[in-house]
XYZ file of C-alpha atoms in Angstrom:
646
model
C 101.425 123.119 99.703
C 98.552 120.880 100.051
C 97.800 119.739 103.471
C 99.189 116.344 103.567
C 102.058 117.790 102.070
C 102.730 120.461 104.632
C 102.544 117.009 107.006
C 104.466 115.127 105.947
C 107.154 117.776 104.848
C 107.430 118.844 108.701
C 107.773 114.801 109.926
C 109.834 113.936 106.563
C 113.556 112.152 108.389
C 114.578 110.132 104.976
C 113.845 110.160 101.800
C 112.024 113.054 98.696
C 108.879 113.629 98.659
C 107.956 112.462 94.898
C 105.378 109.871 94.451
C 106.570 106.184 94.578
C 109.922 106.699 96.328
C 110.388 105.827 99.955
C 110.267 108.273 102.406
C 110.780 107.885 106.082
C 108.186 109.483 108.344
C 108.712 110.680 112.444
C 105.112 109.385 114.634
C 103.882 111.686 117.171
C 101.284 109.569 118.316
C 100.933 105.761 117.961
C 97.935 103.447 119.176
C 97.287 99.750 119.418
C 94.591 97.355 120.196
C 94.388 94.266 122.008
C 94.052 91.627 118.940
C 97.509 93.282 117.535
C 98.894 95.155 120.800
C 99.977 91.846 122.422
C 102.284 91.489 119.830
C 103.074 94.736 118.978
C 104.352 95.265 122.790
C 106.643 91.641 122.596
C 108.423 93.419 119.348
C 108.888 96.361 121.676
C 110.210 94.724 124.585
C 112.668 92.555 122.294
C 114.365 95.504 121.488
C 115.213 96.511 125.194
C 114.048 100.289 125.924
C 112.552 101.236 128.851
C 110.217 104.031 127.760
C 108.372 104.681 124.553
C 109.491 107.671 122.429
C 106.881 109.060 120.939
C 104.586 112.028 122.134
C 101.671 110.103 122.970
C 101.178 106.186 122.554
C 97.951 104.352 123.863
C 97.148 100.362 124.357
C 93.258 100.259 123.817
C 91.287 97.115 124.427
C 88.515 96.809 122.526
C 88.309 93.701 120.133
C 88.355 90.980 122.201
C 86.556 91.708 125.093
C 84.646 88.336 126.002
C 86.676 86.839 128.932
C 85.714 83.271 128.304
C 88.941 81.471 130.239
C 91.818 82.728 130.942
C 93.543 83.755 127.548
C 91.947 87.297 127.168
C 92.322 88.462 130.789
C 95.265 87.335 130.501
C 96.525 89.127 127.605
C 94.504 92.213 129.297
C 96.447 92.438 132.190
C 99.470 92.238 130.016
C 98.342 95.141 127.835
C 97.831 97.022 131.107
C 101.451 95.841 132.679
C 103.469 96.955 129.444
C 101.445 100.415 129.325
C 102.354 101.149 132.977
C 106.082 99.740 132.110
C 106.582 101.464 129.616
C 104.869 104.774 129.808
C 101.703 104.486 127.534
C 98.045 105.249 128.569
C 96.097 101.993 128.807
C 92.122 102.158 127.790
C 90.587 98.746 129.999
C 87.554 96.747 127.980
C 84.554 98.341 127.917
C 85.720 101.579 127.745
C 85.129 102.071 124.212
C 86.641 101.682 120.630
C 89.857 102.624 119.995
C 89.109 105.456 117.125
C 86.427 107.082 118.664
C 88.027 107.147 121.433
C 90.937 108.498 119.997
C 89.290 111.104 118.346
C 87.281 112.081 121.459
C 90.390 112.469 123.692
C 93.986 112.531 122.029
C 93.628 112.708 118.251
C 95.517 116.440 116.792
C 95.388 118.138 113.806
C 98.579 118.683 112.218
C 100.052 115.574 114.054
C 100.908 111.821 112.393
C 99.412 108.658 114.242
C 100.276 105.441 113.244
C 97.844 102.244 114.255
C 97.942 99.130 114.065
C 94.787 98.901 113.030
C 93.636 99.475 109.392
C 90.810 102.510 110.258
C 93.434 104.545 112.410
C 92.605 107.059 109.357
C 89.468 107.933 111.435
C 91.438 110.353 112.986
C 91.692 111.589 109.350
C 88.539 113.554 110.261
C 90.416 115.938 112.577
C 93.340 117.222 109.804
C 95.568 114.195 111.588
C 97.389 112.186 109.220
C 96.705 108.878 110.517
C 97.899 105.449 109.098
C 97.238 101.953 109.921
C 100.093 99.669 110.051
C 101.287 96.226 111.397
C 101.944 95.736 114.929
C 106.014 94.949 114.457
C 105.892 99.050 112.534
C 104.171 100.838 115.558
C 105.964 99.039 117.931
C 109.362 100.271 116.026
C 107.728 103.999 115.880
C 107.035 103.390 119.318
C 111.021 102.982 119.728
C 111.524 106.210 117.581
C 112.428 104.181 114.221
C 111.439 106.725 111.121
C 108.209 104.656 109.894
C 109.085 104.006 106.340
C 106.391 103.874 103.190
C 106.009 104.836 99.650
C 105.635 108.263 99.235
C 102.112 108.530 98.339
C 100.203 110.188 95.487
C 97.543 113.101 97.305
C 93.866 113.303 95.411
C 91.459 116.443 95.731
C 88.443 115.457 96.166
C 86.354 118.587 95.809
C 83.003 118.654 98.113
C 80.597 121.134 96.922
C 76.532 121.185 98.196
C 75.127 119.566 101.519
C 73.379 116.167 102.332
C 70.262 116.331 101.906
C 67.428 114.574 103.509
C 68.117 110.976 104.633
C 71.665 110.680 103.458
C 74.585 110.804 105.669
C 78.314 110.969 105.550
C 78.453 106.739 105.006
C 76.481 107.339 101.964
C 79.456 110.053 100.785
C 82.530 106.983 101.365
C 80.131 104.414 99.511
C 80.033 106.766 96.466
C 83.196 106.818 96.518
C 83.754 103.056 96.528
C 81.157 103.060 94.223
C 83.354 104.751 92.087
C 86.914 103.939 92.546
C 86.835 100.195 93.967
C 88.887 98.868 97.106
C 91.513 99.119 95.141
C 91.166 102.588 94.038
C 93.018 104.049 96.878
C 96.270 102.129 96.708
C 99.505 104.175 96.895
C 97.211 107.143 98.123
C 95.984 110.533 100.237
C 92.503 111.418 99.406
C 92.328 114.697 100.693
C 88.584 116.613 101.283
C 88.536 119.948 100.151
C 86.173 122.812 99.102
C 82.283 124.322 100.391
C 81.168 121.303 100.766
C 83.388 120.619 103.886
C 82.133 122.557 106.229
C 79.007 121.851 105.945
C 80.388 118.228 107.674
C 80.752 117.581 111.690
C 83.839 116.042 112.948
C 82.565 112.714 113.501
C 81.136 113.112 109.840
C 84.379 113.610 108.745
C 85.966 110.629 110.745
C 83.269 108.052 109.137
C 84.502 109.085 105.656
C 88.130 108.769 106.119
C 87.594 105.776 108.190
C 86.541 103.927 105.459
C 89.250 105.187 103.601
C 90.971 102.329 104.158
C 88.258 100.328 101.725
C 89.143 102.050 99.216
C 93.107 100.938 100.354
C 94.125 104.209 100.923
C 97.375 105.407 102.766
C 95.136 108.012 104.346
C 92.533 110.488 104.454
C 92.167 113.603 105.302
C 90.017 117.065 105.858
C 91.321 120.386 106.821
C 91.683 121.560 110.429
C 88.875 124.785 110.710
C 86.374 126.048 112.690
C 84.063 122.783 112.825
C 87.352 121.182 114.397
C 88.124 124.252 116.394
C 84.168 123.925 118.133
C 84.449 119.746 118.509
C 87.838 120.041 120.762
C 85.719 122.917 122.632
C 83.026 120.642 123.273
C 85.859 118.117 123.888
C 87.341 119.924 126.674
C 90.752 120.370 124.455
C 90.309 124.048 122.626
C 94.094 124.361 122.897
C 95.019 120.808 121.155
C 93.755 123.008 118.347
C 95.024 124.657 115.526
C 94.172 125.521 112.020
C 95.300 123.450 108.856
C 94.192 124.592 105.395
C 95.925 123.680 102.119
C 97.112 126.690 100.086
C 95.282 128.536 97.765
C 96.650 127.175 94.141
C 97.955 123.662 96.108
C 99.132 120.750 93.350
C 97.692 117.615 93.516
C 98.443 114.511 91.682
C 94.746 114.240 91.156
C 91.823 115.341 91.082
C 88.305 114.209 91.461
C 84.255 116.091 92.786
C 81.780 114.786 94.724
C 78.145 116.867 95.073
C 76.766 116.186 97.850
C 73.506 117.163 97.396
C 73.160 114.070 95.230
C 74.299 111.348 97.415
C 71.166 109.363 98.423
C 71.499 106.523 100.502
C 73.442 103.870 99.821
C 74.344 99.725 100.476
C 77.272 97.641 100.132
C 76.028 94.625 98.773
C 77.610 91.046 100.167
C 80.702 90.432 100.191
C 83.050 93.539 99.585
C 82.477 97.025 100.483
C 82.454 98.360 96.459
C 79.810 96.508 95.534
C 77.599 100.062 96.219
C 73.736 100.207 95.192
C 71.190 102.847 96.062
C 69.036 101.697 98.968
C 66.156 102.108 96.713
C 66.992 98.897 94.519
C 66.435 96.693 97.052
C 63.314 97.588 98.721
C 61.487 94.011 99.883
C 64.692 92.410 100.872
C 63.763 91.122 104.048
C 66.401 91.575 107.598
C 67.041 89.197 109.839
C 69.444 91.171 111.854
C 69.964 95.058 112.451
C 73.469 95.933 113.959
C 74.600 99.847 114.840
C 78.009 100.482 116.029
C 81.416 100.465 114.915
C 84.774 102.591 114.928
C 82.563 103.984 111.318
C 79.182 104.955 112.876
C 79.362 104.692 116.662
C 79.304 108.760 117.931
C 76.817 110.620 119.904
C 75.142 111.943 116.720
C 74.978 108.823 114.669
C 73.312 107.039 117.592
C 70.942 109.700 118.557
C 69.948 109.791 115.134
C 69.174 106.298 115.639
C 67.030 107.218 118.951
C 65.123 110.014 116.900
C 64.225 107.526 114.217
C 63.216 104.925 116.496
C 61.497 106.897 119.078
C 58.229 106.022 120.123
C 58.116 102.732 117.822
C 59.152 99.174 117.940
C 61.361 97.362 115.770
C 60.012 93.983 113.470
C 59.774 91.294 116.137
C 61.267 89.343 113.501
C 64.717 91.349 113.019
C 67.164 91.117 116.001
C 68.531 94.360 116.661
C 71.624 95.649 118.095
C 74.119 98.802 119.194
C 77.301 98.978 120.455
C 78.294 102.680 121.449
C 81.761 103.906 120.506
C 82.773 105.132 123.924
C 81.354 105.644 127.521
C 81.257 109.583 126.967
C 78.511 108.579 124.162
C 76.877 106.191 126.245
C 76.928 108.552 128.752
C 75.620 111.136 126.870
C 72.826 109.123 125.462
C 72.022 108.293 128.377
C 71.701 111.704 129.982
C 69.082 112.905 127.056
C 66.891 109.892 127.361
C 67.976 108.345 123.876
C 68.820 105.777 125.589
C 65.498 104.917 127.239
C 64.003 105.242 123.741
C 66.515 102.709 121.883
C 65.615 100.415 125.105
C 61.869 100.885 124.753
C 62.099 99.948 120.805
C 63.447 96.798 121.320
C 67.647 97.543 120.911
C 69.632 95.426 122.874
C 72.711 97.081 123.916
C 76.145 96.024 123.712
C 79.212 96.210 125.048
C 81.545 99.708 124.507
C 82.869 97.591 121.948
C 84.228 96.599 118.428
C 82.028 93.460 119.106
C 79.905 92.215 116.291
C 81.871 94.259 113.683
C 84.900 90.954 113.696
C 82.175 88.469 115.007
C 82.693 88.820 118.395
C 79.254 87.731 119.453
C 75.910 89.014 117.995
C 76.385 86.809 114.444
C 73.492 86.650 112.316
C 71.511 83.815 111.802
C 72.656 80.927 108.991
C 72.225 82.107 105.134
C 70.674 85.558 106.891
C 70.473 89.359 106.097
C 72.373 91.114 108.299
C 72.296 95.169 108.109
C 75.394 96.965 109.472
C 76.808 100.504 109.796
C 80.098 98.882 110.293
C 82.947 98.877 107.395
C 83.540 95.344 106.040
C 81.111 92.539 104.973
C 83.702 90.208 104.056
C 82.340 86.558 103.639
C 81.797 84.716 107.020
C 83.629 88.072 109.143
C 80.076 88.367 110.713
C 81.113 84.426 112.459
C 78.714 83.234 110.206
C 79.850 81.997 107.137
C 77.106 81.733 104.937
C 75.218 85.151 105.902
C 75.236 88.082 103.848
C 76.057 91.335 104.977
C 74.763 94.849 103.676
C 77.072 97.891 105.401
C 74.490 101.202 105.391
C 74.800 104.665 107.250
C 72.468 104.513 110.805
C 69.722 105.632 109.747
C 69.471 103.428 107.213
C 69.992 100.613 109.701
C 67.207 102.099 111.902
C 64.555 102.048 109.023
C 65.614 98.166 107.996
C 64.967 97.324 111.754
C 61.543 99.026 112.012
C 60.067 97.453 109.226
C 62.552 94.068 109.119
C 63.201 94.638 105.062
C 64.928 97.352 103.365
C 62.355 99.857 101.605
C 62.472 102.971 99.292
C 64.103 105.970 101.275
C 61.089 107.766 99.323
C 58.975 105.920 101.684
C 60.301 107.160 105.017
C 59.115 110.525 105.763
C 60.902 113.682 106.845
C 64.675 112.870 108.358
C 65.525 113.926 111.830
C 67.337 116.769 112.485
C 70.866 116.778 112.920
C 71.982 117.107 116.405
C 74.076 119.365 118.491
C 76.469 118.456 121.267
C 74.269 118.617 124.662
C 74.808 121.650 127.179
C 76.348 119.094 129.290
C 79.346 116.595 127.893
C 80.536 114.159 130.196
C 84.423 114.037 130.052
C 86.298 110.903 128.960
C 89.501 111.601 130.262
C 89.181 109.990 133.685
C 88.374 106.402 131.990
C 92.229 105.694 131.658
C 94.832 104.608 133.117
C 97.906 107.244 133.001
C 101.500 106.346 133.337
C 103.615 107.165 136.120
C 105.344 110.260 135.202
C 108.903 109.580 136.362
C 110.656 106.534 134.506
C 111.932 105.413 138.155
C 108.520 104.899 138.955
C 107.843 103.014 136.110
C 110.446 100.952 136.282
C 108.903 99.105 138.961
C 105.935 97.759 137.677
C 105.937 93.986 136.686
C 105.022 93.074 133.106
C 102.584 90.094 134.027
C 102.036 87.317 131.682
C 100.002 84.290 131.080
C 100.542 81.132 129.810
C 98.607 82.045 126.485
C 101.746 84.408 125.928
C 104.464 82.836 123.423
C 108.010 84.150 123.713
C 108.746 86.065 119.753
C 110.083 83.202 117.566
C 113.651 84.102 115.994
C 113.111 83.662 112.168
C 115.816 82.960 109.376
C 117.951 84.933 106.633
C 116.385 84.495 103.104
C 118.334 81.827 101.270
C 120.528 82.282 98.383
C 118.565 79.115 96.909
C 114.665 79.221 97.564
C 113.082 75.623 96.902
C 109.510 75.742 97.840
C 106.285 74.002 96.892
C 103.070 75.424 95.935
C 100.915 74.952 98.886
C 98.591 77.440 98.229
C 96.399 78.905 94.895
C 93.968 81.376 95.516
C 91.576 84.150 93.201
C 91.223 87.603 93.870
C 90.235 89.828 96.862
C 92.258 87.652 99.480
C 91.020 89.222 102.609
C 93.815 89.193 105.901
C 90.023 87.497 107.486
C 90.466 85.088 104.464
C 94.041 84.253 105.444
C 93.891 84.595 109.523
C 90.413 84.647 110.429
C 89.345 86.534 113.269
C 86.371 85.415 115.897
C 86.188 84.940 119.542
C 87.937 81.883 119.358
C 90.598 82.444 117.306
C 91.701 85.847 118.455
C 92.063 84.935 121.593
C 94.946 83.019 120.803
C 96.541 86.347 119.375
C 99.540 85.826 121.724
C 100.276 82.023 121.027
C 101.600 82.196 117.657
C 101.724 78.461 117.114
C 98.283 78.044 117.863
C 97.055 80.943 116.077
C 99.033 79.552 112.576
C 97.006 76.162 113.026
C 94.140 78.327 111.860
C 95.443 79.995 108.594
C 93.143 79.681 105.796
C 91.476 77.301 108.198
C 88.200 78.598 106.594
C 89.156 79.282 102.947
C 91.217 75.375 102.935
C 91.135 73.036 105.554
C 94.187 71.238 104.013
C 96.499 74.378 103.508
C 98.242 73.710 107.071
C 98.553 70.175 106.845
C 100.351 70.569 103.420
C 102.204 73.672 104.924
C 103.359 71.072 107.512
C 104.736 68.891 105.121
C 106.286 71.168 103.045
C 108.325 72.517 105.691
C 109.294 68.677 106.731
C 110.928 68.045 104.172
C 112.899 71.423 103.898
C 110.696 73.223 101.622
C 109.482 76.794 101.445
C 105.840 77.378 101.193
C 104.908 79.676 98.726
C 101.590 80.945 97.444
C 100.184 82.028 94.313
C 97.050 84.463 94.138
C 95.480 86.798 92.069
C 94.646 91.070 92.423
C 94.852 92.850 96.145
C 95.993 90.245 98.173
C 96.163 90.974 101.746
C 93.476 93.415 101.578
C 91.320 94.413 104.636
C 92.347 94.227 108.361
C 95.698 95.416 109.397
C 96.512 92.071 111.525
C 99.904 90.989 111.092
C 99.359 87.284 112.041
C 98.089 86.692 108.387
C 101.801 87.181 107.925
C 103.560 86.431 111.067
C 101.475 82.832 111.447
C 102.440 81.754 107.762
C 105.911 82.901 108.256
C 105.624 80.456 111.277
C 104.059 77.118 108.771
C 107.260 77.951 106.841
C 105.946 80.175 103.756
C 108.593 82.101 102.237
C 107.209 83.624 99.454
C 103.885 85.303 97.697
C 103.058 85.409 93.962
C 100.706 87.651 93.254
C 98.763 89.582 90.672
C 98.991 92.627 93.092
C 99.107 93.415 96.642
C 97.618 95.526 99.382
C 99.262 98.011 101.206
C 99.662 96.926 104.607
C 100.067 93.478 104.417
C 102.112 93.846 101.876
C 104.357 95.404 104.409
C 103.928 92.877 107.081
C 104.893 90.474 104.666
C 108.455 92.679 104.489
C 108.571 92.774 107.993
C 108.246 89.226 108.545
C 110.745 87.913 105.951
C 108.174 86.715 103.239
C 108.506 87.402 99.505
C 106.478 89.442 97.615
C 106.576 88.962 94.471
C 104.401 90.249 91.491
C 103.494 88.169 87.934
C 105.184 90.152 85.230
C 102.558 88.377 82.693
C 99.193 87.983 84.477
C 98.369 85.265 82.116
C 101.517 83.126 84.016
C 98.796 82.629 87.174
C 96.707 80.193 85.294
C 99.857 77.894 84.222
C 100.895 78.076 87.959
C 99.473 74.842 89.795
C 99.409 73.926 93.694
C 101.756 71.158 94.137
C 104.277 72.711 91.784
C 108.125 72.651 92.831
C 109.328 76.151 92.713
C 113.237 77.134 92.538
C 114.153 80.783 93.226
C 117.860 81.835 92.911
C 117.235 85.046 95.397
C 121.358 85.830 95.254
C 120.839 87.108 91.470
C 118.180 89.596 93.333
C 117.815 93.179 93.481
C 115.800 95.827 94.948
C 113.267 96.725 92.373
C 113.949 94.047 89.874
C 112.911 91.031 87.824
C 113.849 87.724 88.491
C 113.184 83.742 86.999
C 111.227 81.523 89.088
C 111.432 77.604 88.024
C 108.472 76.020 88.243
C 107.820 72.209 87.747
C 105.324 71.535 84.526
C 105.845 75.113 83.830
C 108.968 76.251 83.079
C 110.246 79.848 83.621
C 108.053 82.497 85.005
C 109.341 85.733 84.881
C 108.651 87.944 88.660
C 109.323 91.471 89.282
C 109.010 92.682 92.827
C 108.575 96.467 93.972
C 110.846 96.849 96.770
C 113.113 99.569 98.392
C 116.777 98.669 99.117
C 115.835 99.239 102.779
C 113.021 96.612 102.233
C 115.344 94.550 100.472
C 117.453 94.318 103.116
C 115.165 93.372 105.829
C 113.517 90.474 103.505
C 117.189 89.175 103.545
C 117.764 89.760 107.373
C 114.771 87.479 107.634
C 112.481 90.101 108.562
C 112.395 93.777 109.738
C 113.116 92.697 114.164
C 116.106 90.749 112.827
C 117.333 94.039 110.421
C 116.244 96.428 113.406
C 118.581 94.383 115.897
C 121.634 93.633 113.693
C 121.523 97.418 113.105
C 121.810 98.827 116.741
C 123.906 96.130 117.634
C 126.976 97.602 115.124
């Protein structure tokens, strides 16, 4: 067997393992963060345990950080209340970002984690099969519900050579964006086999199946071997170790090379991560903003790569440049071997243990700028500026933009630093959380403290037999979940408040879409929405589902849609539904009256829409019977509760 395979045969609870058909997975290890952990531990509590059930599940706060008023301490404390509750490990702001530190302290090979947070397949790296989901799945794997998806389709991807000169593992994931598009991944494992492997750290390993979830992948993943082995060493966790390797004549679905003594380095051009062009093309472009971090490209060696670049020069006056370390341990460690001192002395300013500028929380560029990023999405206005245009580039890369304020030919630079080992001396992370009490007794007597911010979990509907909507919404391709629920210091912070939070959707794609929503659901009618290939793509956050559930949208017509928010629209009691005729898009117009007879439905079917000035349009959707049956529960807490109620 092949190594996701061997996985997800040892976790399998429901379902065969052929492509397509549903399977239903056991989670070892689950994780949230504060911008969907607030809601994530609500779902939780609504269904009345008293301890999680999973081998290991941690609350990290690390998105929203700024506590401007009261809403984010708030929701902090809360966080930290429900962890100590419940029996989770808590990780307080500032302590770093929730992948890193994942991978630093609890991550396993050999193990399933499920996030609710689209990169959770950083942990990828470490032969973990990790998954991001919505918050309403973990919190149900959290209660020891079988976590449910498509069985996916695994795809060798054979390394052979070694990176060569300036290029670093980002430069490997852009090639292969370059190559198969953010949609390329859909329905998928890309697993990393072959020489070419070892030749990659741990952390290297993490950026590239990080960024995975670009390409819309299920999951990434590289074998557990000696490279893993020495990084839990240096760790302090040799014995979480153990070795994963995929069999010698392992089947895969399909199969695919990547050399990389070729890769040179790369650039995502504005505004999706696929749009992929060697750095060379666009020496000259001036920067107007440098920023290093992320859950991508925030460990000890891509920031002391940084340092060694940078050391003993100054960045262009002219180019405002920033880092945010990945975790205290690599501050720390930074720190201890001067690096530090030399990012300082060049002119860095140094940020938070944060996700921070990466979903515009703080450090946005300046308006109609260049801002260079090692992060993982340059979605259109996710920087908190809407009309700046975002490159996404491996470290280095970022360091050379900030020295000379412009991109330039790699051929230019000079000889690359050499790669770095661990220091004789790592500090240990461990001690920067906050443990549960071991006895549930004990537990039991902590106080879940709330703020006002926090909204009791609205009680939602069963799907009509008759569906009469409106057209309230028609949008193109690439929807982004920042498209549909923007994210931002401002927003986020209502995270907890879902009727203030749905005041916002598509607040910066139309200003008119909730007013309309409004009046739609006035006058009894469902919302529904019409757009065009991979909607829902990017961020994992279920509030681009949950808040338009909320305005009263019902259903989603679509060209195609992306993974997870496909499933949070399941899980939330909204429709997806798929064009059977692509051309049928065009002749669909906002403002139309739509009728839907959802009684003549069935799992996996086609069905008629009527739609006024149009006609009949002919749907399919895609769904499991157990899918089918949540969307007519009215969602997947509604199906969850009828079910241990009987």
């Amino acid at each position: 067997m092949n190594i996701a395979h061997k996985i997800i045969s040892a976790h399998l609870l429901e379902g065969d393992m052929i492509p397509g058909k549903e399977i239903g997975l056991r989670v070892d290890q689950t994780l949230t963060q504060d911008a969907t952990g607030t809601m994530a531990w609500l779902q939780f509590e609504a269904l009345g345990l008293t301890s999680v059930r999973t081998e290991l599940s941690v609350s990290y706060v690390d998105h929203n950080t700024l506590q401007m008023g009261f809403r984010n301490p708030d929701d902090h404390r809360f966080l930290r209340t429900c962890a100590q509750r419940f029996g989770a490990v808590y990780s307080a702001p500032g302590t770093g970002i929730c992948h890193q530190l994942h991978l630093e302290n609890f991550a396993r090979p050999g193990r399933i984690l499920l996030g609710s947070d689209s990169h959770t397949p950083n942990a990828g790296g470490m032969g973990c099969l990790a998954m991001g989901a919505g918050g309403l799945s973990v919190a149900l794997a959290m209660a020891g519900e079988p976590y449910s998806i498509p069985m996916p389709r695994v795809v060798k991807v054979y390394l052979t050579g070694r990176l060569q000169g300036w290029a670093q593992a980002k430069d490997v994931i852009l090639h292969m964006l370059s190559r198969l598009s953010v949609k390329g991944g859909v329905g998928r494992i890309f697993e990393y086999c072959g020489p070419g492997v070892a030749t990659l750290s741990v952390p290297e390993r993490a950026t590239i199946t990080n960024m995975g979830a670009e390409l819309g992948a299920t999951g990434s993943l590289f074998p557990s071997d000696e490279r893993t082995r020495e990084f839990l060493r240096q760790m302090g966790r040799e014995d979480d170790w153990e070795p994963l390797y995929a069999d010698e004549g392992s089947q895969y679905d399909e199969e695919m090379e990547v050399d990389l003594s070729s890769i040179v380095p790369l650039a995502a051009q504005p505004h999706m991560p696929d749009r992929v062009v060697p750095v060379a093309e666009l020496d000259g472009l001036r920067v107007d903003q440098v920023a290093m971090g992320s859950c991508t490209n925030s460990s000890y060696a891509d920031l002391h790569l940084v340092a060694e670049t940078l050391r003993g020069r100054k960045v262009c006056p002219e180019t405002d440049t920033c880092m945010a370390p990945g975790s205290r341990q690599v501050l720390s460690m930074l720190t201890e071997e001067g690096s530090l001192t030399s990012l300082l002395e060049s002119g860095v300013r140094l940020l938070e243990c944060a996700c921070g500028p990466c979903i515009g929380m703080g450090s946005s560029p300046v308006s109609g700028g260049v801002s260079v990023r090692t992060f993982n999405r340059n979605f259109e206005g996710r920087s908190g500026t809407r009309d700046a245009r975002v490159y996404l580039v491996s470290p280095v890369t970022a360091a050379q933009c900030a020295l000379n304020g412009r991109f330039t030919d790699p051929a230019t630079w000079g000889e690359a630093p050499a790669h770095p080992d661990f220091p004789a001396h790592i500090p240990g992370g461990r001690h920067h959380f906050l443990f549960p009490a071991e006895t549930e007794e004990e537990r039991a007597r902590v106080e879940i403290l709330r703020g006002p911010n926090i909204v009791a979990l609205e009680t939602f509907e069963s799907l009509p037999a008759l569906l009469s909507g409106e057209v309230t919404l028609k949008v193109g391709d690439g929807i982004t979940t920042d498209h549909i629920m923007p994210a931002g210091a401002e927003i986020t912070a209502l995270r907890s408040n879902v009727p203030a939070i749905a005041r916002h959707v598509f607040s910066r794609t139309d200003e008119g879409f909730v007013a309309r929503q409004d009046k739609a659901k006035a006058e009894g009618l469902a919302g529904v929405i019409v757009a065009g290939e991979n909607y829902g793509q990017g961020s994992s956050r279920e509030h681009a589902a949950l808040a338009p559930r909320h305005l009263g949208v019902r259903a989603v017509l679509a060209k195609s849609f992306a993974r997870i928010h496909r499933a949070n629209l399941i899980n939330f009691g909204i429709l997806p539904l798929i064009f059977v005729d692509g051309a049928d898009y065009e002749r669909v117009m906002p403002g139309s009256a739509v009728r839907l007879d959802t009684s003549s439905m069935a799992a996996g079917g086609e069905a008629v829409l009527t739609i006024e000035g149009v006609g009949e349009v002919v749907v399919r959707n895609d769904l499991s019977e157990k899918e089918w049956g949540v969307l007519k529960a009215g969602g997947l807490l509604n199906a969850v509760r009828a079910r241990r109620a009987e």
